[in-house]
Structure formats: C-alpha cells, structure tokens
PDB file of C-alpha atoms in Angstrom:
ATOM      1  CA  MET A   1      38.950 283.008  44.009  1.00  0.00           C
ATOM      2  CA  VAL A   2      37.364 284.007  40.727  1.00  0.00           C
ATOM      3  CA  ASN A   3      36.644 281.125  38.366  1.00  0.00           C
ATOM      4  CA  GLU A   4      38.899 281.231  35.345  1.00  0.00           C
ATOM      5  CA  LYS A   5      35.834 281.208  33.075  1.00  0.00           C
ATOM      6  CA  HIS A   6      34.542 284.396  34.668  1.00  0.00           C
ATOM      7  CA  GLN A   7      37.792 286.367  34.965  1.00  0.00           C
ATOM      8  CA  TRP A   8      36.637 288.659  32.191  1.00  0.00           C
ATOM      9  CA  LYS A   9      33.948 289.878  34.494  1.00  0.00           C
ATOM     10  CA  ALA A  10      36.512 290.910  37.080  1.00  0.00           C
ATOM     11  CA  TRP A  11      38.593 292.776  34.400  1.00  0.00           C
ATOM     12  CA  ILE A  12      35.356 294.630  33.371  1.00  0.00           C
ATOM     13  CA  TYR A  13      34.733 295.635  36.953  1.00  0.00           C
ATOM     14  CA  LEU A  14      38.348 296.817  37.325  1.00  0.00           C
ATOM     15  CA  ALA A  15      38.499 298.636  33.919  1.00  0.00           C
ATOM     16  CA  PRO A  16      37.144 302.046  35.107  1.00  0.00           C
ATOM     17  CA  ALA A  17      39.683 302.113  38.029  1.00  0.00           C
ATOM     18  CA  LEU A  18      42.519 300.955  35.858  1.00  0.00           C
ATOM     19  CA  ALA A  19      41.730 303.557  33.151  1.00  0.00           C
ATOM     20  CA  LEU A  20      41.745 306.406  35.697  1.00  0.00           C
ATOM     21  CA  LEU A  21      45.016 304.984  37.198  1.00  0.00           C
ATOM     22  CA  LEU A  22      46.675 304.878  33.794  1.00  0.00           C
ATOM     23  CA  VAL A  23      45.490 308.440  32.806  1.00  0.00           C
ATOM     24  CA  PHE A  24      46.104 310.259  36.097  1.00  0.00           C
ATOM     25  CA  THR A  25      49.020 308.356  37.638  1.00  0.00           C
ATOM     26  CA  VAL A  26      50.967 306.146  35.161  1.00  0.00           C
ATOM     27  CA  TRP A  27      51.042 308.553  32.247  1.00  0.00           C
ATOM     28  CA  PRO A  28      51.986 311.679  34.304  1.00  0.00           C
ATOM     29  CA  ILE A  29      54.932 309.701  35.692  1.00  0.00           C
ATOM     30  CA  ILE A  30      56.041 308.593  32.268  1.00  0.00           C
ATOM     31  CA  ASN A  31      55.530 312.180  30.939  1.00  0.00           C
ATOM     32  CA  THR A  32      57.636 313.596  33.754  1.00  0.00           C
ATOM     33  CA  PHE A  33      60.517 311.331  32.786  1.00  0.00           C
ATOM     34  CA  ARG A  34      60.114 312.337  29.159  1.00  0.00           C
ATOM     35  CA  MET A  35      60.029 316.147  29.848  1.00  0.00           C
ATOM     36  CA  SER A  36      63.058 315.871  32.282  1.00  0.00           C
ATOM     37  CA  LEU A  37      65.185 314.517  29.449  1.00  0.00           C
ATOM     38  CA  LEU A  38      64.135 317.094  26.806  1.00  0.00           C
ATOM     39  CA  GLU A  39      66.645 319.950  27.402  1.00  0.00           C
ATOM     40  CA  GLY A  40      64.976 323.244  28.031  1.00  0.00           C
ATOM     41  CA  TYR A  41      61.510 321.827  27.506  1.00  0.00           C
ATOM     42  CA  SER A  42      58.618 324.305  27.726  1.00  0.00           C
ATOM     43  CA  GLY A  43      54.983 323.624  27.016  1.00  0.00           C
ATOM     44  CA  LEU A  44      54.512 326.886  25.152  1.00  0.00           C
ATOM     45  CA  LYS A  45      57.518 326.299  22.932  1.00  0.00           C
ATOM     46  CA  ALA A  46      56.480 322.696  22.303  1.00  0.00           C
ATOM     47  CA  ALA A  47      53.014 323.943  21.231  1.00  0.00           C
ATOM     48  CA  ALA A  48      54.685 326.301  18.840  1.00  0.00           C
ATOM     49  CA  GLY A  49      56.384 323.387  17.173  1.00  0.00           C
ATOM     50  CA  GLU A  50      59.922 323.813  18.624  1.00  0.00           C
ATOM     51  CA  SER A  51      61.905 320.602  19.070  1.00  0.00           C
ATOM     52  CA  PHE A  52      64.168 319.691  22.010  1.00  0.00           C
ATOM     53  CA  GLN A  53      67.271 317.578  22.207  1.00  0.00           C
ATOM     54  CA  LEU A  54      67.608 314.645  24.588  1.00  0.00           C
ATOM     55  CA  GLY A  55      70.052 315.084  27.427  1.00  0.00           C
ATOM     56  CA  PHE A  56      70.554 315.802  31.135  1.00  0.00           C
ATOM     57  CA  GLY A  57      70.689 319.587  30.798  1.00  0.00           C
ATOM     58  CA  ASN A  58      67.600 320.120  32.911  1.00  0.00           C
ATOM     59  CA  PHE A  59      69.183 318.236  35.792  1.00  0.00           C
ATOM     60  CA  GLU A  60      72.314 320.294  35.444  1.00  0.00           C
ATOM     61  CA  LYS A  61      70.410 323.532  35.502  1.00  0.00           C
ATOM     62  CA  VAL A  62      68.492 322.434  38.618  1.00  0.00           C
ATOM     63  CA  VAL A  63      71.607 321.564  40.554  1.00  0.00           C
ATOM     64  CA  LYS A  64      73.452 324.685  39.523  1.00  0.00           C
ATOM     65  CA  TYR A  65      70.510 326.994  40.204  1.00  0.00           C
ATOM     66  CA  ARG A  66      71.254 329.400  43.084  1.00  0.00           C
ATOM     67  CA  ARG A  67      67.958 328.814  44.888  1.00  0.00           C
ATOM     68  CA  PHE A  68      68.045 325.013  44.618  1.00  0.00           C
ATOM     69  CA  LEU A  69      70.528 324.424  47.404  1.00  0.00           C
ATOM     70  CA  ALA A  70      68.610 326.846  49.663  1.00  0.00           C
ATOM     71  CA  CYS A  71      65.374 325.002  49.023  1.00  0.00           C
ATOM     72  CA  LEU A  72      67.019 321.652  49.649  1.00  0.00           C
ATOM     73  CA  LYS A  73      68.510 322.946  52.874  1.00  0.00           C
ATOM     74  CA  ASN A  74      65.132 324.228  54.106  1.00  0.00           C
ATOM     75  CA  THR A  75      63.546 320.942  53.257  1.00  0.00           C
ATOM     76  CA  VAL A  76      66.127 318.798  54.996  1.00  0.00           C
ATOM     77  CA  LEU A  77      66.174 321.038  58.131  1.00  0.00           C
ATOM     78  CA  LEU A  78      62.429 320.862  58.437  1.00  0.00           C
ATOM     79  CA  CYS A  79      62.514 317.108  58.152  1.00  0.00           C
ATOM     80  CA  ILE A  80      65.408 316.691  60.647  1.00  0.00           C
ATOM     81  CA  TRP A  81      63.691 318.858  63.232  1.00  0.00           C
ATOM     82  CA  THR A  82      60.054 318.053  62.903  1.00  0.00           C
ATOM     83  CA  VAL A  83      60.004 314.252  62.356  1.00  0.00           C
ATOM     84  CA  PRO A  84      61.839 313.288  65.580  1.00  0.00           C
ATOM     85  CA  ILE A  85      60.086 315.906  67.737  1.00  0.00           C
ATOM     86  CA  SER A  86      56.572 315.089  66.408  1.00  0.00           C
ATOM     87  CA  THR A  87      57.150 311.332  66.776  1.00  0.00           C
ATOM     88  CA  LEU A  88      58.359 311.607  70.342  1.00  0.00           C
ATOM     89  CA  LEU A  89      55.533 313.951  71.393  1.00  0.00           C
ATOM     90  CA  ALA A  90      52.934 311.707  69.603  1.00  0.00           C
ATOM     91  CA  LEU A  91      54.262 308.632  71.414  1.00  0.00           C
ATOM     92  CA  LEU A  92      54.152 310.340  74.847  1.00  0.00           C
ATOM     93  CA  ILE A  93      50.695 311.770  74.193  1.00  0.00           C
ATOM     94  CA  ALA A  94      49.435 308.354  72.938  1.00  0.00           C
ATOM     95  CA  VAL A  95      50.761 306.661  76.021  1.00  0.00           C
ATOM     96  CA  ALA A  96      49.073 309.243  78.275  1.00  0.00           C
ATOM     97  CA  LEU A  97      45.719 308.855  76.370  1.00  0.00           C
ATOM     98  CA  ASN A  98      45.949 305.107  76.560  1.00  0.00           C
ATOM     99  CA  SER A  99      46.312 305.397  80.368  1.00  0.00           C
ATOM    100  CA  ILE A 100      43.290 307.745  80.712  1.00  0.00           C
ATOM    101  CA  LYS A 101      40.007 305.859  80.600  1.00  0.00           C
ATOM    102  CA  PRO A 102      37.568 308.645  81.454  1.00  0.00           C
ATOM    103  CA  LEU A 103      37.057 311.147  78.560  1.00  0.00           C
ATOM    104  CA  GLN A 104      39.444 309.065  76.369  1.00  0.00           C
ATOM    105  CA  LYS A 105      37.177 309.267  73.327  1.00  0.00           C
ATOM    106  CA  ALA A 106      36.609 313.057  73.737  1.00  0.00           C
ATOM    107  CA  LEU A 107      40.337 313.708  74.081  1.00  0.00           C
ATOM    108  CA  GLN A 108      41.098 311.604  71.057  1.00  0.00           C
ATOM    109  CA  THR A 109      38.547 313.664  69.026  1.00  0.00           C
ATOM    110  CA  ILE A 110      40.229 316.918  70.253  1.00  0.00           C
ATOM    111  CA  PHE A 111      43.692 315.783  69.273  1.00  0.00           C
ATOM    112  CA  PHE A 112      42.481 314.585  65.883  1.00  0.00           C
ATOM    113  CA  LEU A 113      40.686 317.818  64.932  1.00  0.00           C
ATOM    114  CA  PRO A 114      43.696 319.525  63.319  1.00  0.00           C
ATOM    115  CA  TYR A 115      44.078 316.536  60.913  1.00  0.00           C
ATOM    116  CA  VAL A 116      40.714 317.272  59.340  1.00  0.00           C
ATOM    117  CA  THR A 117      41.241 321.058  59.243  1.00  0.00           C
ATOM    118  CA  ASN A 118      42.442 322.829  56.144  1.00  0.00           C
ATOM    119  CA  SER A 119      46.236 323.390  56.271  1.00  0.00           C
ATOM    120  CA  ILE A 120      45.979 326.945  54.820  1.00  0.00           C
ATOM    121  CA  ALA A 121      43.430 327.880  57.336  1.00  0.00           C
ATOM    122  CA  ILE A 122      45.548 326.605  60.204  1.00  0.00           C
ATOM    123  CA  GLY A 123      48.545 328.418  58.786  1.00  0.00           C
ATOM    124  CA  MET A 124      46.620 331.645  58.761  1.00  0.00           C
ATOM    125  CA  VAL A 125      45.720 331.177  62.415  1.00  0.00           C
ATOM    126  CA  PHE A 126      49.427 330.481  63.282  1.00  0.00           C
ATOM    127  CA  ALA A 127      50.434 333.625  61.311  1.00  0.00           C
ATOM    128  CA  ALA A 128      48.042 335.672  63.446  1.00  0.00           C
ATOM    129  CA  MET A 129      49.374 334.151  66.632  1.00  0.00           C
ATOM    130  CA  PHE A 130      53.015 334.872  65.796  1.00  0.00           C
ATOM    131  CA  ASN A 131      52.408 338.054  63.862  1.00  0.00           C
ATOM    132  CA  ILE A 132      52.857 341.685  64.914  1.00  0.00           C
ATOM    133  CA  VAL A 133      49.268 342.570  63.873  1.00  0.00           C
ATOM    134  CA  GLY A 134      49.789 346.194  63.169  1.00  0.00           C
ATOM    135  CA  SER A 135      50.350 349.629  64.686  1.00  0.00           C
ATOM    136  CA  PHE A 136      48.131 352.613  65.529  1.00  0.00           C
ATOM    137  CA  TYR A 137      48.493 356.016  67.149  1.00  0.00           C
ATOM    138  CA  GLY A 138      47.588 356.192  70.902  1.00  0.00           C
ATOM    139  CA  THR A 139      45.967 359.059  72.787  1.00  0.00           C
ATOM    140  CA  GLU A 140      49.220 361.076  72.910  1.00  0.00           C
ATOM    141  CA  ASN A 141      50.106 360.444  69.276  1.00  0.00           C
ATOM    142  CA  GLU A 142      52.597 357.701  70.146  1.00  0.00           C
ATOM    143  CA  ILE A 143      52.812 354.628  68.032  1.00  0.00           C
ATOM    144  CA  VAL A 144      51.403 351.477  69.684  1.00  0.00           C
ATOM    145  CA  VAL A 145      52.178 348.016  68.125  1.00  0.00           C
ATOM    146  CA  THR A 146      49.694 345.257  68.555  1.00  0.00           C
ATOM    147  CA  ALA A 147      51.384 341.903  69.009  1.00  0.00           C
ATOM    148  CA  GLY A 148      50.012 338.439  68.506  1.00  0.00           C
ATOM    149  CA  ILE A 149      49.158 336.028  71.302  1.00  0.00           C
ATOM    150  CA  ILE A 150      52.585 334.415  71.352  1.00  0.00           C
ATOM    151  CA  ASN A 151      54.383 337.664  71.994  1.00  0.00           C
ATOM    152  CA  ASN A 152      51.774 338.607  74.546  1.00  0.00           C
ATOM    153  CA  ILE A 153      52.513 335.485  76.497  1.00  0.00           C
ATOM    154  CA  ILE A 154      56.241 336.057  76.272  1.00  0.00           C
ATOM    155  CA  GLU A 155      55.834 339.605  77.596  1.00  0.00           C
ATOM    156  CA  PHE A 156      53.476 338.429  80.317  1.00  0.00           C
ATOM    157  CA  PHE A 157      56.331 336.295  81.734  1.00  0.00           C
ATOM    158  CA  GLY A 158      58.802 339.110  81.470  1.00  0.00           C
ATOM    159  CA  GLY A 159      60.339 338.353  78.150  1.00  0.00           C
ATOM    160  CA  GLU A 160      60.958 340.596  75.124  1.00  0.00           C
ATOM    161  CA  ARG A 161      58.809 340.635  72.037  1.00  0.00           C
ATOM    162  CA  VAL A 162      60.244 338.536  69.145  1.00  0.00           C
ATOM    163  CA  ASN A 163      59.831 339.427  65.513  1.00  0.00           C
ATOM    164  CA  TRP A 164      58.820 335.974  64.303  1.00  0.00           C
ATOM    165  CA  ILE A 165      57.577 336.441  60.720  1.00  0.00           C
ATOM    166  CA  ASN A 166      57.400 340.187  59.865  1.00  0.00           C
ATOM    167  CA  TYR A 167      59.721 342.441  57.936  1.00  0.00           C
ATOM    168  CA  GLY A 168      63.316 342.164  59.362  1.00  0.00           C
ATOM    169  CA  SER A 169      62.731 338.822  61.061  1.00  0.00           C
ATOM    170  CA  THR A 170      65.528 336.346  61.240  1.00  0.00           C
ATOM    171  CA  TYR A 171      65.851 332.988  59.504  1.00  0.00           C
ATOM    172  CA  THR A 172      66.057 331.285  62.899  1.00  0.00           C
ATOM    173  CA  ALA A 173      62.771 332.876  64.052  1.00  0.00           C
ATOM    174  CA  ASN A 174      61.084 331.884  60.710  1.00  0.00           C
ATOM    175  CA  MET A 175      62.237 328.276  61.059  1.00  0.00           C
ATOM    176  CA  ALA A 176      61.150 328.120  64.630  1.00  0.00           C
ATOM    177  CA  VAL A 177      57.588 329.160  63.641  1.00  0.00           C
ATOM    178  CA  MET A 178      57.499 326.591  60.870  1.00  0.00           C
ATOM    179  CA  ILE A 179      58.788 323.790  63.163  1.00  0.00           C
ATOM    180  CA  VAL A 180      56.174 324.502  65.784  1.00  0.00           C
ATOM    181  CA  TYR A 181      53.466 324.588  63.162  1.00  0.00           C
ATOM    182  CA  ILE A 182      54.509 321.397  61.329  1.00  0.00           C
ATOM    183  CA  VAL A 183      54.988 319.505  64.597  1.00  0.00           C
ATOM    184  CA  TRP A 184      51.483 320.492  65.789  1.00  0.00           C
ATOM    185  CA  ASN A 185      49.937 319.701  62.481  1.00  0.00           C
ATOM    186  CA  ALA A 186      51.651 316.241  62.331  1.00  0.00           C
ATOM    187  CA  LEU A 187      50.658 315.138  65.736  1.00  0.00           C
ATOM    188  CA  PRO A 188      46.962 313.902  65.173  1.00  0.00           C
ATOM    189  CA  PHE A 189      47.789 311.345  62.537  1.00  0.00           C
ATOM    190  CA  LYS A 190      50.740 309.987  64.499  1.00  0.00           C
ATOM    191  CA  ILE A 191      48.824 309.842  67.747  1.00  0.00           C
ATOM    192  CA  LEU A 192      46.045 307.928  66.073  1.00  0.00           C
ATOM    193  CA  ILE A 193      48.413 305.336  64.659  1.00  0.00           C
ATOM    194  CA  LEU A 194      50.447 304.920  67.878  1.00  0.00           C
ATOM    195  CA  LEU A 195      47.368 304.760  70.092  1.00  0.00           C
ATOM    196  CA  GLY A 196      45.991 301.929  67.903  1.00  0.00           C
ATOM    197  CA  GLY A 197      49.250 300.108  68.348  1.00  0.00           C
ATOM    198  CA  LEU A 198      49.253 300.627  72.049  1.00  0.00           C
ATOM    199  CA  GLN A 199      45.688 299.288  72.459  1.00  0.00           C
ATOM    200  CA  ALA A 200      46.665 296.189  70.627  1.00  0.00           C
ATOM    201  CA  ILE A 201      49.519 295.317  73.032  1.00  0.00           C
ATOM    202  CA  ASN A 202      48.734 292.215  75.153  1.00  0.00           C
ATOM    203  CA  LYS A 203      47.981 293.390  78.736  1.00  0.00           C
ATOM    204  CA  GLN A 204      49.859 290.396  80.216  1.00  0.00           C
ATOM    205  CA  TYR A 205      53.193 292.075  79.547  1.00  0.00           C
ATOM    206  CA  TYR A 206      52.258 294.931  81.800  1.00  0.00           C
ATOM    207  CA  GLU A 207      50.699 292.702  84.395  1.00  0.00           C
ATOM    208  CA  ALA A 208      53.978 290.654  84.540  1.00  0.00           C
ATOM    209  CA  ALA A 209      55.961 293.892  84.867  1.00  0.00           C
ATOM    210  CA  LYS A 210      53.668 295.055  87.663  1.00  0.00           C
ATOM    211  CA  VAL A 211      54.207 291.769  89.586  1.00  0.00           C
ATOM    212  CA  ASP A 212      57.978 292.276  89.334  1.00  0.00           C
ATOM    213  CA  SER A 213      57.648 295.927  90.459  1.00  0.00           C
ATOM    214  CA  THR A 214      59.401 297.147  87.267  1.00  0.00           C
ATOM    215  CA  PRO A 215      59.793 300.952  87.187  1.00  0.00           C
ATOM    216  CA  ARG A 216      57.528 302.805  84.738  1.00  0.00           C
ATOM    217  CA  TRP A 217      60.388 304.176  82.698  1.00  0.00           C
ATOM    218  CA  ARG A 218      61.748 300.672  82.197  1.00  0.00           C
ATOM    219  CA  VAL A 219      58.284 299.392  81.240  1.00  0.00           C
ATOM    220  CA  PHE A 220      58.139 302.215  78.700  1.00  0.00           C
ATOM    221  CA  THR A 221      61.546 301.527  77.171  1.00  0.00           C
ATOM    222  CA  ARG A 222      61.569 297.739  77.403  1.00  0.00           C
ATOM    223  CA  ILE A 223      57.939 296.833  76.710  1.00  0.00           C
ATOM    224  CA  THR A 224      55.988 299.760  75.178  1.00  0.00           C
ATOM    225  CA  VAL A 225      58.553 301.041  72.729  1.00  0.00           C
ATOM    226  CA  PRO A 226      59.620 297.565  71.303  1.00  0.00           C
ATOM    227  CA  LEU A 227      56.014 296.369  70.901  1.00  0.00           C
ATOM    228  CA  VAL A 228      54.883 299.510  69.265  1.00  0.00           C
ATOM    229  CA  SER A 229      58.027 299.794  67.067  1.00  0.00           C
ATOM    230  CA  PRO A 230      56.209 298.737  63.867  1.00  0.00           C
ATOM    231  CA  MET A 231      53.892 301.700  64.151  1.00  0.00           C
ATOM    232  CA  LEU A 232      56.859 303.931  65.067  1.00  0.00           C
ATOM    233  CA  ALA A 233      58.692 302.847  61.909  1.00  0.00           C
ATOM    234  CA  TYR A 234      55.561 303.547  59.925  1.00  0.00           C
ATOM    235  CA  VAL A 235      55.039 307.086  61.304  1.00  0.00           C
ATOM    236  CA  ILE A 236      58.734 307.925  60.901  1.00  0.00           C
ATOM    237  CA  ILE A 237      58.772 306.797  57.233  1.00  0.00           C
ATOM    238  CA  THR A 238      55.629 308.648  56.378  1.00  0.00           C
ATOM    239  CA  GLY A 239      56.831 311.637  58.387  1.00  0.00           C
ATOM    240  CA  PHE A 240      59.955 311.941  56.256  1.00  0.00           C
ATOM    241  CA  ILE A 241      57.959 311.539  53.056  1.00  0.00           C
ATOM    242  CA  GLY A 242      55.482 314.176  54.206  1.00  0.00           C
ATOM    243  CA  GLY A 243      58.374 316.412  55.432  1.00  0.00           C
ATOM    244  CA  PHE A 244      60.128 316.383  52.025  1.00  0.00           C
ATOM    245  CA  LYS A 245      56.832 317.390  50.364  1.00  0.00           C
ATOM    246  CA  GLU A 246      56.292 320.323  52.690  1.00  0.00           C
ATOM    247  CA  TYR A 247      54.749 323.316  51.022  1.00  0.00           C
ATOM    248  CA  THR A 248      51.178 324.304  52.105  1.00  0.00           C
ATOM    249  CA  SER A 249      52.185 325.130  55.709  1.00  0.00           C
ATOM    250  CA  ILE A 250      54.737 327.682  54.537  1.00  0.00           C
ATOM    251  CA  VAL A 251      52.216 329.212  52.162  1.00  0.00           C
ATOM    252  CA  GLY A 252      49.645 329.338  54.900  1.00  0.00           C
ATOM    253  CA  ILE A 253      51.936 331.384  57.225  1.00  0.00           C
ATOM    254  CA  PHE A 254      54.007 333.458  54.749  1.00  0.00           C
ATOM    255  CA  GLY A 255      51.797 333.364  51.633  1.00  0.00           C
ATOM    256  CA  GLU A 256      53.132 332.858  48.172  1.00  0.00           C
ATOM    257  CA  THR A 257      56.258 334.772  48.927  1.00  0.00           C
ATOM    258  CA  MET A 258      57.479 331.772  51.031  1.00  0.00           C
ATOM    259  CA  GLY A 259      59.260 334.087  53.345  1.00  0.00           C
ATOM    260  CA  PRO A 260      59.129 337.542  55.157  1.00  0.00           C
ATOM    261  CA  PRO A 261      58.716 340.738  53.069  1.00  0.00           C
ATOM    262  CA  ASN A 262      62.415 341.609  53.318  1.00  0.00           C
ATOM    263  CA  ASP A 263      63.529 338.152  51.913  1.00  0.00           C
ATOM    264  CA  ALA A 264      60.935 336.502  49.704  1.00  0.00           C
ATOM    265  CA  GLY A 265      61.580 332.893  49.089  1.00  0.00           C
ATOM    266  CA  ARG A 266      63.760 332.478  52.143  1.00  0.00           C
ATOM    267  CA  LEU A 267      61.784 329.389  53.332  1.00  0.00           C
ATOM    268  CA  ASN A 268      61.078 327.935  49.960  1.00  0.00           C
ATOM    269  CA  THR A 269      61.144 324.201  49.732  1.00  0.00           C
ATOM    270  CA  MET A 270      61.682 321.593  46.992  1.00  0.00           C
ATOM    271  CA  VAL A 271      58.026 321.411  46.130  1.00  0.00           C
ATOM    272  CA  GLY A 272      57.936 325.228  46.065  1.00  0.00           C
ATOM    273  CA  PHE A 273      60.901 325.139  43.724  1.00  0.00           C
ATOM    274  CA  ILE A 274      58.941 322.771  41.439  1.00  0.00           C
ATOM    275  CA  TYR A 275      55.888 325.061  41.500  1.00  0.00           C
ATOM    276  CA  ASP A 276      57.998 328.123  40.744  1.00  0.00           C
ATOM    277  CA  SER A 277      59.491 326.344  37.746  1.00  0.00           C
ATOM    278  CA  LEU A 278      56.027 325.438  36.453  1.00  0.00           C
ATOM    279  CA  SER A 279      54.795 329.009  36.942  1.00  0.00           C
ATOM    280  CA  ASN A 280      57.769 330.138  34.806  1.00  0.00           C
ATOM    281  CA  ASN A 281      56.756 327.675  32.054  1.00  0.00           C
ATOM    282  CA  SER A 282      59.906 325.621  32.653  1.00  0.00           C
ATOM    283  CA  GLN A 283      58.301 322.151  32.638  1.00  0.00           C
ATOM    284  CA  GLY A 284      61.612 320.511  31.850  1.00  0.00           C
ATOM    285  CA  ARG A 285      63.284 322.016  34.883  1.00  0.00           C
ATOM    286  CA  ALA A 286      60.238 321.243  37.078  1.00  0.00           C
ATOM    287  CA  SER A 287      60.263 317.565  36.002  1.00  0.00           C
ATOM    288  CA  ALA A 288      63.971 317.275  36.696  1.00  0.00           C
ATOM    289  CA  ALA A 289      63.493 318.737  40.192  1.00  0.00           C
ATOM    290  CA  ALA A 290      60.562 316.453  40.801  1.00  0.00           C
ATOM    291  CA  LEU A 291      62.666 313.393  39.919  1.00  0.00           C
ATOM    292  CA  ILE A 292      65.560 314.586  42.159  1.00  0.00           C
ATOM    293  CA  LEU A 293      63.083 314.982  44.999  1.00  0.00           C
ATOM    294  CA  PHE A 294      61.671 311.445  44.273  1.00  0.00           C
ATOM    295  CA  ALA A 295      65.188 310.055  44.340  1.00  0.00           C
ATOM    296  CA  ILE A 296      65.924 311.766  47.673  1.00  0.00           C
ATOM    297  CA  ILE A 297      62.651 310.444  49.223  1.00  0.00           C
ATOM    298  CA  LEU A 298      63.358 306.957  47.839  1.00  0.00           C
ATOM    299  CA  VAL A 299      66.887 306.913  49.377  1.00  0.00           C
ATOM    300  CA  VAL A 300      65.636 308.183  52.776  1.00  0.00           C
ATOM    301  CA  THR A 301      62.762 305.593  52.705  1.00  0.00           C
ATOM    302  CA  LEU A 302      65.209 302.788  51.905  1.00  0.00           C
ATOM    303  CA  ILE A 303      67.452 303.795  54.750  1.00  0.00           C
ATOM    304  CA  ASN A 304      64.488 303.917  57.187  1.00  0.00           C
ATOM    305  CA  LEU A 305      63.387 300.442  55.994  1.00  0.00           C
ATOM    306  CA  TRP A 306      66.930 299.028  56.439  1.00  0.00           C
ATOM    307  CA  VAL A 307      67.167 300.504  59.941  1.00  0.00           C
ATOM    308  CA  SER A 308      63.610 299.269  60.825  1.00  0.00           C
ATOM    309  CA  LYS A 309      64.576 295.712  59.888  1.00  0.00           C
ATOM    310  CA  LYS A 310      67.220 295.769  62.621  1.00  0.00           C
ATOM    311  CA  ARG A 311      65.274 297.713  65.240  1.00  0.00           C
ATOM    312  CA  VAL A 312      61.606 296.818  64.688  1.00  0.00           C
ATOM    313  CA  HIS A 313      60.096 293.870  66.703  1.00  0.00           C
ATOM    314  CA  TYR A 314      57.209 292.139  64.897  1.00  0.00           C
TER     315      TYR A 314
END
C-alpha cells in the first residue's frame, strides 16, 4: 500500500492515463448525452451559430424512422443465431482440443489465427467464397458463370447453385452467409477462454467418474459444463455485446451498401444506422441511436447476469 505521505507521487504517475481517459472516454460519453437532448442537433449548424432546444425529439425521430426497426431486427436476429451456435461449437471444439495431447499447441494456433486477422480482409475472402464471381463467353459464344467455392461444393454433391449475395439474392440467403461468417469469426476467442477453463478443472472429478464408469455424455453434462459455466457465462455476455455492435463483418462482405445491389441497406445494423446518421451530419440522431443501443445492451447484459447467478457454479 502506498504511504499516505507519498500518495501525490501515485497521482502524478496516474495523471497521463487519467487525462487520456477523461478526454477520449468520459467527455465523449457526456457529449453524446448532451447532443442526444438537443433536438435536431447538427455539427455544421452549431458551428454556424444555430441554437437547439432541449427535448427528446431525436429519440422520437430514431424510433419512428423507417429503417430503424429493420436495423434493430437485423441486429437482434444476428445475436439470437450466432451467439448460441458459436458458443456451443466453441465448447465442443475446446473439449476436443483439451482431449488431444499431440499437436495441441499447433491446433490451438490454427484455431486462433482468425482472431488476429483483419475482419474486413476475412469478409472479402468470404464474399469471394459465396460470390458468383462473374460471367464470360465460352467457345460457342454461350455465357458461362463462374461460381465461388461454396457453390462449387454444393454442385459437386448434386445440389443447385444458390445466389448467396449477388443481385436478386434473398434475405434468407444473405443472413445465412452472415451467420456462417460471424460464427466462424467468433470461435477463436471463445475457444481460447473455454479451453483455459477446461484446463483448470481438477482432474480428480474425471478420475472419480471413470471409476464409476460414468458415460461420456453424462460426464460432459454433469461435470464439464457446470465447472466451466463461469467461462460460458462470460463468453455469452461478451458474445451478445459484440453481436449488438456488429458492423465490420457486413461491410467486409457487402461493402458500404450493407446489402446486395438490388436492396442496399437490407442488412444494416444498429451501428450501421449510427454511422449513416453521422455521415448525414445528424449528430443528434446518431447520439440518440447510440444511447438506445447502449440501453438495449445494458438490459441484455443484466438479464444474462441475473440468469448466470442462478446457473453458474463458482
């Protein structure tokens, strides 16, 4: 503990970090609240000297905006689908990796690689995989369409080519691509956390179960899952927080249009809605949307914490 006579030295050491925290974290939060309560606030208008009345008009505009409900629906659907699927897959993969002693470190590195790769770059790769790359004229002047690797695999097994992300593609196909990509991109972090939890479990539990000839599925459900439940609760909560902030993955696959050419903005999310408002110089509306998103994340997090208190074994 720092001696009371020398506490001023600790404050001096902390001063640079505190100053950066105040400037780049605390003040932006306060300013966001301020702008959200100034009706019709715009940075350009404010610079020109225009004044704005206090009120909740920005929140009303956001809720009544036609695209807002579509953005909210996309965000919620992505969370509902990707978080449970990615968490279950991560748990199964972590259990498998924990059971494999040879090449365990190499496999951990392979599974963790997507986490340190740029999201936009990964999105572009996925776009090429699901894309219909283009068309050209063959030897007899017929049009030949070059499909991506996913459609090639489907056709190899006798299926029909699917228009995943191109012009005329369906909303279901677009969402399927996004769910696959987000799940794949979310796995490395969750596998790392769950694997660390599995390796911390006392081996005596498994030895006792082996002596009693307990089936593997019962060992998994009665020993592994309860003992790793704190890590599960953590990855679920962080998964929902990350899911509600989803944006870069959609840009990586569909570009700034946030959807196929025939329906730009079809897959726009809450974060995309905020960026669109900022690009239109509607900082008041963007601030209101950001606070609504914050409130939604806070409520979902509190619900997860309440459930984890009843289900998590520490």
